[in-house]
Short mmCIF file of C-alpha atoms and ligand atoms in Angstrom, two decimals:
data_model
loop_
_atom_site.label_atom_id
_atom_site.label_comp_id
_atom_site.label_asym_id
_atom_site.label_seq_id
_atom_site.Cartn_x
_atom_site.Cartn_y
_atom_site.Cartn_z
CA MET A 28 49.14 82.72 107.29
CA THR A 29 49.00 81.61 103.89
CA GLU A 30 52.17 80.52 101.99
CA ARG A 31 51.38 83.31 99.67
CA GLU A 32 51.70 85.48 102.51
CA TRP A 33 55.21 84.14 103.90
CA THR A 34 56.35 84.27 100.06
CA LYS A 35 56.11 88.25 100.52
CA ILE A 36 57.65 88.08 104.11
CA LEU A 37 60.51 86.25 102.83
CA GLY A 38 60.95 88.39 99.71
CA TRP A 39 63.77 85.76 97.83
CA PRO A 40 63.13 86.99 94.32
CA GLY A 41 62.13 84.12 91.94
CA TYR A 42 61.23 81.56 95.19
CA ARG A 43 57.98 80.61 96.66
CA VAL A 44 57.44 79.14 100.30
CA TYR A 45 55.64 75.86 100.10
CA ARG A 46 55.72 74.91 103.73
CA HIS A 47 56.45 76.68 106.93
CA GLU A 48 56.73 75.55 110.50
CA ILE A 49 57.03 77.62 113.57
CA ASN A 50 58.42 76.57 117.00
CA GLU A 51 57.20 78.75 119.45
CA GLN A 52 59.27 77.24 122.52
CA ALA A 53 62.52 77.15 120.53
CA LYS A 54 61.40 80.64 118.65
CA THR A 55 62.39 79.16 115.52
CA LEU A 56 60.85 79.71 112.07
CA LYS A 57 61.45 77.29 109.00
CA LEU A 58 60.64 78.07 105.74
CA TRP A 59 60.56 75.64 102.68
CA VAL A 60 60.94 77.29 99.10
CA ARG A 61 61.11 76.35 95.52
CA ARG A 62 61.49 78.16 92.23
CA LYS A 63 58.40 80.05 91.18
CA ARG A 64 56.84 78.76 87.98
CA GLY A 65 58.47 81.64 85.74
CA ASN A 66 61.93 81.24 87.03
CA GLN A 67 63.35 78.06 85.52
CA LYS A 68 66.53 79.31 83.98
CA LEU A 69 68.94 77.10 85.62
CA VAL A 70 72.85 78.62 85.43
CA CYS A 71 75.69 76.30 85.98
CA SER A 72 77.86 77.65 88.87
CA GLY A 73 80.92 76.50 87.46
CA CYS A 74 80.85 78.31 84.07
CA GLY A 75 77.89 80.61 84.31
CA ARG A 76 76.24 79.24 81.24
CA GLY A 77 72.40 78.15 80.97
CA VAL A 78 71.76 74.45 81.38
CA GLU A 79 68.55 72.48 80.85
CA ASP A 80 69.81 69.05 81.95
CA ILE A 81 68.93 68.08 85.40
CA HIS A 82 71.11 65.43 87.23
CA GLU A 83 69.15 65.57 90.67
CA VAL A 84 67.20 67.74 92.86
CA TYR A 85 68.27 68.16 96.25
CA GLU A 86 67.69 70.57 99.39
CA ARG A 87 70.04 72.77 101.50
CA GLU A 88 69.25 74.39 104.58
CA VAL A 89 70.36 78.14 105.25
CA ARG A 90 70.18 80.15 107.88
CA ASP A 91 68.59 83.72 106.75
CA LEU A 92 67.91 86.97 108.66
CA PRO A 93 65.60 86.60 111.63
CA CYS A 94 61.94 87.31 111.48
CA PHE A 95 61.15 89.25 114.48
CA GLU A 96 62.31 87.31 117.42
CA PHE A 97 62.20 84.09 115.36
CA ARG A 98 65.56 82.60 114.27
CA THR A 99 64.77 81.79 110.75
CA THR A 100 66.07 78.86 108.44
CA VAL A 101 65.25 78.64 104.72
CA VAL A 102 65.36 75.00 103.14
CA ILE A 103 65.70 75.49 99.42
CA GLU A 104 65.07 72.99 96.68
CA LEU A 105 67.98 72.95 94.35
CA TYR A 106 69.13 71.34 91.09
CA ARG A 107 72.64 69.67 90.15
CA LEU A 108 73.07 69.99 86.69
CA ARG A 109 74.59 68.25 83.94
CA CYS A 110 76.83 70.92 82.34
CA PRO A 111 78.45 70.15 78.90
CA ASP A 112 81.51 71.81 80.07
CA CYS A 113 81.92 71.35 83.77
CA GLY A 114 79.90 67.95 84.34
CA VAL A 115 77.65 67.43 87.27
CA LYS A 116 77.57 70.80 89.01
CA ALA A 117 75.42 72.76 91.28
CA GLU A 118 73.17 75.44 89.82
CA LYS A 119 74.03 78.99 90.38
CA VAL A 120 71.71 80.79 93.10
CA PRO A 121 72.27 84.57 94.08
CA GLN A 122 70.93 84.03 97.82
CA LEU A 123 73.35 81.70 98.27
CA PRO A 124 77.12 82.96 97.60
CA SER A 125 78.96 80.06 99.16
CA LYS A 126 79.03 76.66 100.48
CA ALA A 127 78.36 77.61 103.96
CA PRO A 128 74.75 77.34 105.46
CA PHE A 129 74.07 81.19 105.42
CA SER A 130 72.19 83.25 102.99
CA LYS A 131 73.82 86.10 101.14
CA ARG A 132 71.94 88.73 103.05
CA PHE A 133 72.58 87.18 106.58
CA GLU A 134 76.53 87.18 105.60
CA ASP A 135 75.90 91.00 104.56
CA ALA A 136 74.43 91.62 107.89
CA VAL A 137 77.33 89.64 109.69
CA GLY A 138 79.95 91.58 107.65
CA LEU A 139 78.26 95.06 108.07
CA ALA A 140 78.34 94.36 111.85
CA CYS A 141 82.09 93.67 111.47
CA GLU A 142 82.72 96.95 110.43
CA SER A 143 82.07 98.72 113.74
CA ALA A 144 82.55 95.82 116.13
CA PRO A 145 85.09 93.33 117.01
CA ALA A 146 84.54 89.52 115.63
CA ARG A 147 84.07 88.34 119.27
CA ARG A 148 81.18 90.83 119.73
CA VAL A 149 79.39 90.11 116.47
CA ALA A 150 79.60 86.40 117.35
CA ARG A 151 77.63 86.99 120.42
CA GLN A 152 75.33 89.18 118.83
CA PHE A 153 74.30 86.49 115.86
CA GLY A 154 74.96 83.51 117.90
CA LEU A 155 77.94 82.25 116.10
CA ALA A 156 81.33 80.77 116.50
CA GLU A 157 84.08 83.56 116.31
CA SER A 158 85.76 81.74 113.66
CA THR A 159 82.49 81.61 111.64
CA VAL A 160 82.08 85.19 111.90
CA ARG A 161 85.64 85.82 110.55
CA ALA A 162 85.12 83.42 107.69
CA ILE A 163 81.77 85.19 106.68
CA ASP A 164 83.26 88.69 107.12
CA LEU A 165 86.23 87.52 104.98
CA ARG A 166 83.55 86.39 102.04
CA TYR A 167 81.81 89.42 102.52
CA LEU A 168 85.02 91.55 101.84
CA VAL A 169 86.05 89.39 98.99
CA ARG A 170 82.66 89.84 97.13
CA TRP A 171 82.98 93.82 98.00
CA ASP A 172 86.42 93.86 96.38
CA GLN A 173 85.38 92.05 93.15
CA ALA A 174 82.38 93.98 92.43
CA ARG A 175 84.05 97.68 92.75
CA ARG A 176 86.03 99.61 90.56
CA LYS A 177 89.79 100.36 91.45
CA PRO A 178 91.21 103.61 90.60
CA ALA A 179 94.34 104.05 88.84
CA LEU A 180 97.64 104.27 90.97
CA ARG A 181 99.76 107.66 90.08
CA GLN A 182 101.02 108.40 93.64
CA MET A 183 102.07 105.68 96.08
CA GLY A 184 103.12 105.45 99.58
CA VAL A 185 105.50 102.99 100.99
CA ASP A 186 105.88 102.43 104.50
CA GLU A 187 106.63 99.58 106.83
CA ILE A 188 104.89 98.74 110.11
CA HIS A 189 106.85 96.82 112.70
CA LEU A 190 104.83 93.69 113.76
CA GLY A 191 106.97 92.46 116.56
CA LYS A 192 110.08 90.70 117.31
CA LYS A 193 108.95 87.57 115.31
CA GLN A 194 107.13 88.75 112.74
CA LYS A 195 109.29 91.83 112.22
CA PHE A 196 108.33 94.03 109.14
CA LEU A 197 105.07 94.37 107.11
CA THR A 198 105.70 96.42 104.16
CA VAL A 199 102.57 98.71 103.12
CA VAL A 200 101.98 100.01 99.58
CA CYS A 201 99.18 102.39 99.62
CA ASN A 202 97.42 104.75 96.90
CA LEU A 203 97.81 108.55 98.26
CA GLU A 204 95.28 109.68 96.50
CA THR A 205 92.39 107.61 97.61
CA GLY A 206 94.02 106.59 101.21
CA GLU A 207 93.84 103.04 100.42
CA PRO A 208 96.10 100.21 101.23
CA LEU A 209 97.18 98.26 98.03
CA TRP A 210 99.54 95.30 99.03
CA PHE A 211 101.26 93.79 102.03
CA GLY A 212 104.39 92.41 101.90
CA ARG A 213 106.66 90.36 104.59
CA GLU A 214 109.81 92.24 105.54
CA ARG A 215 111.19 95.21 104.25
CA LYS A 216 113.78 94.34 101.56
CA LYS A 217 114.25 95.28 98.04
CA GLU A 218 112.82 92.06 97.00
CA THR A 219 109.66 92.53 98.93
CA LEU A 220 108.83 95.89 96.95
CA ASP A 221 110.09 94.17 93.92
CA GLU A 222 107.37 91.68 94.17
CA TYR A 223 104.48 93.93 94.44
CA PHE A 224 105.77 95.78 91.06
CA ARG A 225 106.34 92.63 89.35
CA THR A 226 103.41 90.30 90.20
CA VAL A 227 100.40 93.16 90.86
CA LEU A 228 101.33 95.85 88.17
CA SER A 229 101.52 95.63 84.42
CA GLY A 230 104.32 97.64 82.57
CA ARG A 231 101.71 100.38 81.52
CA GLN A 232 100.57 100.67 85.05
CA ARG A 233 104.06 101.11 86.51
CA ARG A 234 104.99 103.68 84.00
CA ARG A 235 102.00 105.63 85.06
CA ILE A 236 103.16 106.04 88.77
CA GLU A 237 104.25 109.56 88.88
CA ALA A 238 105.34 109.86 92.61
CA ALA A 239 106.16 107.70 95.70
CA CYS A 240 106.25 108.90 99.27
CA VAL A 241 108.91 106.69 101.00
CA ASP A 242 111.00 106.42 103.93
CA MET A 243 114.68 107.07 103.41
CA TRP A 244 115.40 103.43 103.24
CA GLU A 245 117.61 102.45 100.45
CA PRO A 246 115.87 99.18 99.32
CA PHE A 247 112.68 100.64 98.63
CA ARG A 248 114.37 103.51 96.55
CA LEU A 249 116.41 100.89 94.78
CA SER A 250 113.34 98.88 93.82
CA ILE A 251 111.43 102.05 92.71
CA GLU A 252 113.84 103.45 90.45
CA GLN A 253 114.23 99.89 88.84
CA TRP A 254 110.45 99.48 88.02
CA ALA A 255 108.73 102.74 87.95
CA PRO A 256 110.77 104.60 85.41
CA ASN A 257 108.57 107.87 85.70
CA CYS A 258 108.17 108.03 89.48
CA ARG A 259 109.79 110.82 91.43
CA ILE A 260 110.65 109.87 94.98
CA VAL A 261 109.18 112.13 97.74
CA TYR A 262 110.49 112.05 101.12
CA ASP A 263 107.68 113.32 103.12
CA LYS A 264 107.15 115.00 106.44
CA PHE A 265 105.59 111.99 108.40
CA HIS A 266 108.87 109.74 107.30
CA VAL A 267 111.25 112.73 108.05
CA MET A 268 109.82 113.64 111.39
CA GLN A 269 110.08 109.85 112.49
CA HIS A 270 113.89 110.27 112.00
CA ALA A 271 113.86 113.62 114.09
CA ASN A 272 111.70 111.92 117.01
CA ALA A 273 114.29 109.12 116.93
CA ALA A 274 117.05 111.79 117.27
CA ILE A 275 115.43 113.76 120.23
CA ASP A 276 115.01 110.40 121.55
CA GLU A 277 118.60 109.51 121.57
CA VAL A 278 119.43 112.81 122.91
CA ARG A 279 117.12 112.04 125.89
CA ARG A 280 118.65 108.79 126.47
CA ALA A 281 122.31 110.04 126.36
CA GLU A 282 121.30 112.88 129.01
CA PHE A 283 119.86 109.99 130.98
CA PHE A 284 122.82 108.02 131.36
CA ARG A 285 125.25 111.10 131.43
CA LYS A 286 123.62 112.44 134.56
CA GLY A 287 123.19 110.42 137.59
CA GLY A 288 120.52 110.24 140.55
CA ARG A 289 117.76 112.60 140.71
CA TRP A 290 118.29 113.75 136.72
CA ARG A 291 117.36 109.86 135.59
CA GLY A 292 114.04 109.81 136.94
CA LEU A 293 113.10 113.21 135.75
CA VAL A 294 114.22 112.59 132.08
CA LYS A 295 113.17 108.88 132.00
CA SER A 296 109.56 109.50 131.92
CA LYS A 297 109.65 112.37 129.69
CA ARG A 298 109.85 110.61 126.35
CA TRP A 299 106.13 111.00 125.24
CA LEU A 300 106.48 114.61 126.25
CA LEU A 301 109.54 115.21 124.00
CA LEU A 302 108.08 113.44 121.18
CA THR A 303 104.78 115.50 121.19
CA ARG A 304 104.57 118.90 119.18
CA TRP A 305 104.01 122.01 121.36
CA VAL A 306 100.81 123.16 119.79
CA ASN A 307 99.50 119.50 120.81
CA LEU A 308 100.53 119.94 124.53
CA THR A 309 98.21 121.33 127.38
CA SER A 310 99.72 124.32 129.36
CA GLY A 311 100.30 121.96 132.48
CA LYS A 312 102.30 119.45 129.99
CA ARG A 313 104.04 122.59 128.86
CA ARG A 314 105.20 123.80 132.11
CA GLU A 315 106.54 120.06 132.88
CA LEU A 316 108.40 120.51 129.73
CA ASN A 317 109.75 123.95 130.45
CA ALA A 318 110.89 122.69 134.12
CA LEU A 319 112.89 120.02 132.14
CA PHE A 320 114.46 122.21 129.79
CA ALA A 321 115.24 125.02 132.56
CA MET A 322 117.64 122.22 134.23
CA ASN A 323 118.79 120.66 130.83
CA ARG A 324 119.59 122.97 127.84
CA ARG A 325 120.87 120.16 125.82
CA LEU A 326 117.19 118.83 125.63
CA LEU A 327 115.90 122.10 125.06
CA LYS A 328 118.05 122.48 121.86
CA ALA A 329 117.09 119.54 120.72
CA TYR A 330 113.36 119.96 121.04
CA LEU A 331 113.51 123.23 119.51
CA LEU A 332 115.35 121.77 116.50
CA LYS A 333 112.73 119.09 116.07
CA GLU A 334 109.99 121.69 116.09
CA SER A 335 111.33 124.06 113.61
CA LEU A 336 112.17 121.03 111.22
CA ASP A 337 108.60 120.41 111.20
CA ARG A 338 108.00 123.80 109.34
CA LEU A 339 110.31 122.78 106.26
CA TRP A 340 107.23 121.72 104.71
CA GLN A 341 105.56 125.07 104.92
CA TYR A 342 107.52 126.13 101.88
CA ARG A 343 106.08 125.33 98.22
CA TYR A 344 109.28 126.85 96.74
CA GLU A 345 112.23 124.91 96.29
CA GLY A 346 114.64 127.75 96.88
CA ALA A 347 113.07 128.80 99.99
CA MET A 348 112.83 125.28 101.12
CA LEU A 349 116.27 124.83 100.70
CA ARG A 350 117.39 128.26 102.17
CA TYR A 351 115.23 127.31 105.30
CA LEU A 352 116.89 123.70 105.76
CA GLN A 353 120.37 125.32 105.20
CA SER A 354 119.58 127.77 108.00
CA TRP A 355 118.37 124.92 110.23
CA ILE A 356 121.62 123.10 109.57
CA ASP A 357 123.53 126.10 110.34
CA GLN A 358 121.94 126.16 113.83
CA LEU A 359 123.55 122.88 114.79
CA ARG A 360 127.04 124.24 114.82
CA TRP A 361 128.61 124.27 118.12
CA GLN A 362 125.50 122.36 119.74
CA ARG A 363 127.37 119.07 120.51
CA LEU A 364 124.12 116.93 119.52
CA PRO A 365 125.63 113.99 117.25
CA PRO A 366 122.03 112.64 116.82
CA PHE A 367 120.82 115.73 114.91
CA GLN A 368 124.26 116.01 113.15
CA LYS A 369 123.42 112.56 111.80
CA LEU A 370 120.22 113.43 110.83
CA ALA A 371 121.27 116.56 108.95
CA GLN A 372 123.66 114.46 107.12
CA MET A 373 120.88 112.16 106.28
CA LEU A 374 118.90 115.18 104.94
CA LEU A 375 121.58 116.29 102.89
CA ASP A 376 122.27 112.81 101.32
CA HIS A 377 118.40 112.73 100.37
CA LEU A 378 117.91 116.50 99.46
CA GLU A 379 116.62 115.48 95.79
CA GLY A 380 113.57 113.59 97.37
CA ILE A 381 112.98 116.19 100.16
CA LEU A 382 112.93 119.07 97.48
CA ASN A 383 110.80 116.95 95.39
CA TYR A 384 108.26 117.67 97.60
CA CYS A 385 108.03 121.27 95.75
CA ARG A 386 107.95 119.49 92.20
CA THR A 387 105.24 116.94 92.75
CA LYS A 388 102.16 117.86 94.81
CA VAL A 389 101.44 114.98 97.14
CA PRO A 390 98.83 114.82 99.86
CA MET A 391 100.24 115.12 103.41
CA GLY A 392 99.53 112.69 106.23
CA VAL A 393 97.96 109.85 103.89
CA VAL A 394 100.87 107.08 104.79
CA GLU A 395 100.41 108.09 108.37
CA ALA A 396 96.79 107.69 108.46
CA VAL A 397 96.92 104.39 106.58
CA ASN A 398 99.66 103.11 108.90
CA GLY A 399 97.47 104.23 111.83
CA ASN A 400 94.68 102.26 110.61
CA ILE A 401 96.36 99.27 110.04
CA LYS A 402 97.73 99.51 113.58
CA ALA A 403 94.32 100.17 114.90
CA LEU A 404 93.22 97.00 113.27
CA LEU A 405 95.73 94.90 114.57
CA ARG A 406 95.51 95.83 118.05
CA ARG A 407 91.65 95.24 117.76
CA GLY A 408 92.16 92.05 116.01
CA ARG A 409 94.67 90.43 118.14
CA GLY A 410 96.89 89.28 115.17
CA TYR A 411 95.60 88.62 111.87
CA LYS A 412 97.25 85.64 110.80
CA ASN A 413 95.67 85.82 107.41
CA LEU A 414 97.19 89.00 105.72
CA ARG A 415 94.76 89.14 102.78
CA TYR A 416 92.12 89.50 105.32
CA LEU A 417 93.93 92.20 107.27
CA LEU A 418 94.36 94.08 103.72
CA LEU A 419 90.73 93.65 102.73
CA LYS A 420 89.64 94.95 106.25
CA ALA A 421 91.71 97.87 105.75
CA GLN A 422 90.69 98.56 102.44
CA ARG A 423 86.98 98.55 103.51
CA MET A 424 87.92 100.65 106.38
CA ALA A 425 89.68 103.32 104.03
CA ALA A 426 86.70 103.30 101.75
CA THR A 427 84.26 103.94 104.45
CA LYS A 428 86.13 105.93 107.25
CA THR A 429 89.84 107.18 106.32
CA GLU A 430 88.99 109.93 104.27
CA PHE A 431 87.57 111.68 107.47
CA ILE A 432 90.98 110.90 109.11
CA VAL A 433 92.84 112.34 106.16
CA LEU A 434 91.19 115.45 106.46
CA GLN A 435 91.24 115.95 110.04
CA ARG A 436 94.82 115.69 109.86
CA ALA A 437 95.50 117.99 107.12
CA ALA A 438 93.42 120.58 109.25
ZN1 ZN B 12 79.17 74.84 83.32
#
């Protein structure tokens, strides 16, 4: 094959192949390229301006996409320039996005593979070290992030993820309209969220935030009130139901300790059943739960209370929502379920924020979906030490998939 034909097959704009080498045994192909005659405008990689003063010519070898079964490398002739602003600098070449020995399209292929497979598997597929794959993936995501438009933040979600005993909490800020995580912070203090408002958003951007879905967690509320003056705080269903689940679990544990022997075994294994909504249970599981309730009225009552609280968000009018909540609280009388009395008090203390759901339309289930995606990433990646990498990964995931998950939940 002629060099002309190799130039066509390689397809690097502005470059031509002037030498090639095929090793049949090792199944490798090596191509040497240099600039075409018409492509002589050199650009400084430091500042991006055109420079004509050449300091030296040198070569770099990078791995490119394979050609059939042949692992392909390209040796590229490059210039070091004498830039009036930056001094001696390498020229800028679009096919070479970093100092690493890979072409841009090779890195893109690795990054794309990382979207649907764990780094370990991608490493095997491309014959690279796992750490190399992660580094490529991070650069791929950074390039994607720099090139895209970022929508304005009008409705935000704030949530925390429990990372474990040692690292404790991660505060997650997300955009409710796009379902995209925006920022991660260590711990879940007021200062944590303060840092987001202070370092990421301008005053104008902060004033534009109209609603925030948060947990009934004081530090977050205080931070939002301080930084986002036009923001309404909404205690959404997801967060409130988390507390309802905690309450039913407390009742379960109390019953578990109160009764002895045979009872213990029965109640002990039912945690998951009690936390699952009735509509999501199979008939077999419903029978199991009914058998449990037949023996323990208190658990039945607690379960019904949790189920009926869920319907609070069906109401779109403040008055109706308030009436429903009042009748729900009335049912608690004489029940002797302290965890639910505590929950009721909590709801009353945060009434404004609960009713705000009727005043400001916020999409349901987004915080939950974002949260779920991050947890899935953490499980798959076995501990992202680099939070920026985790965030970019979750953002990319949101841009390509989350919409689907959110729609599914809403249905
Ligand atoms: Zn320069």
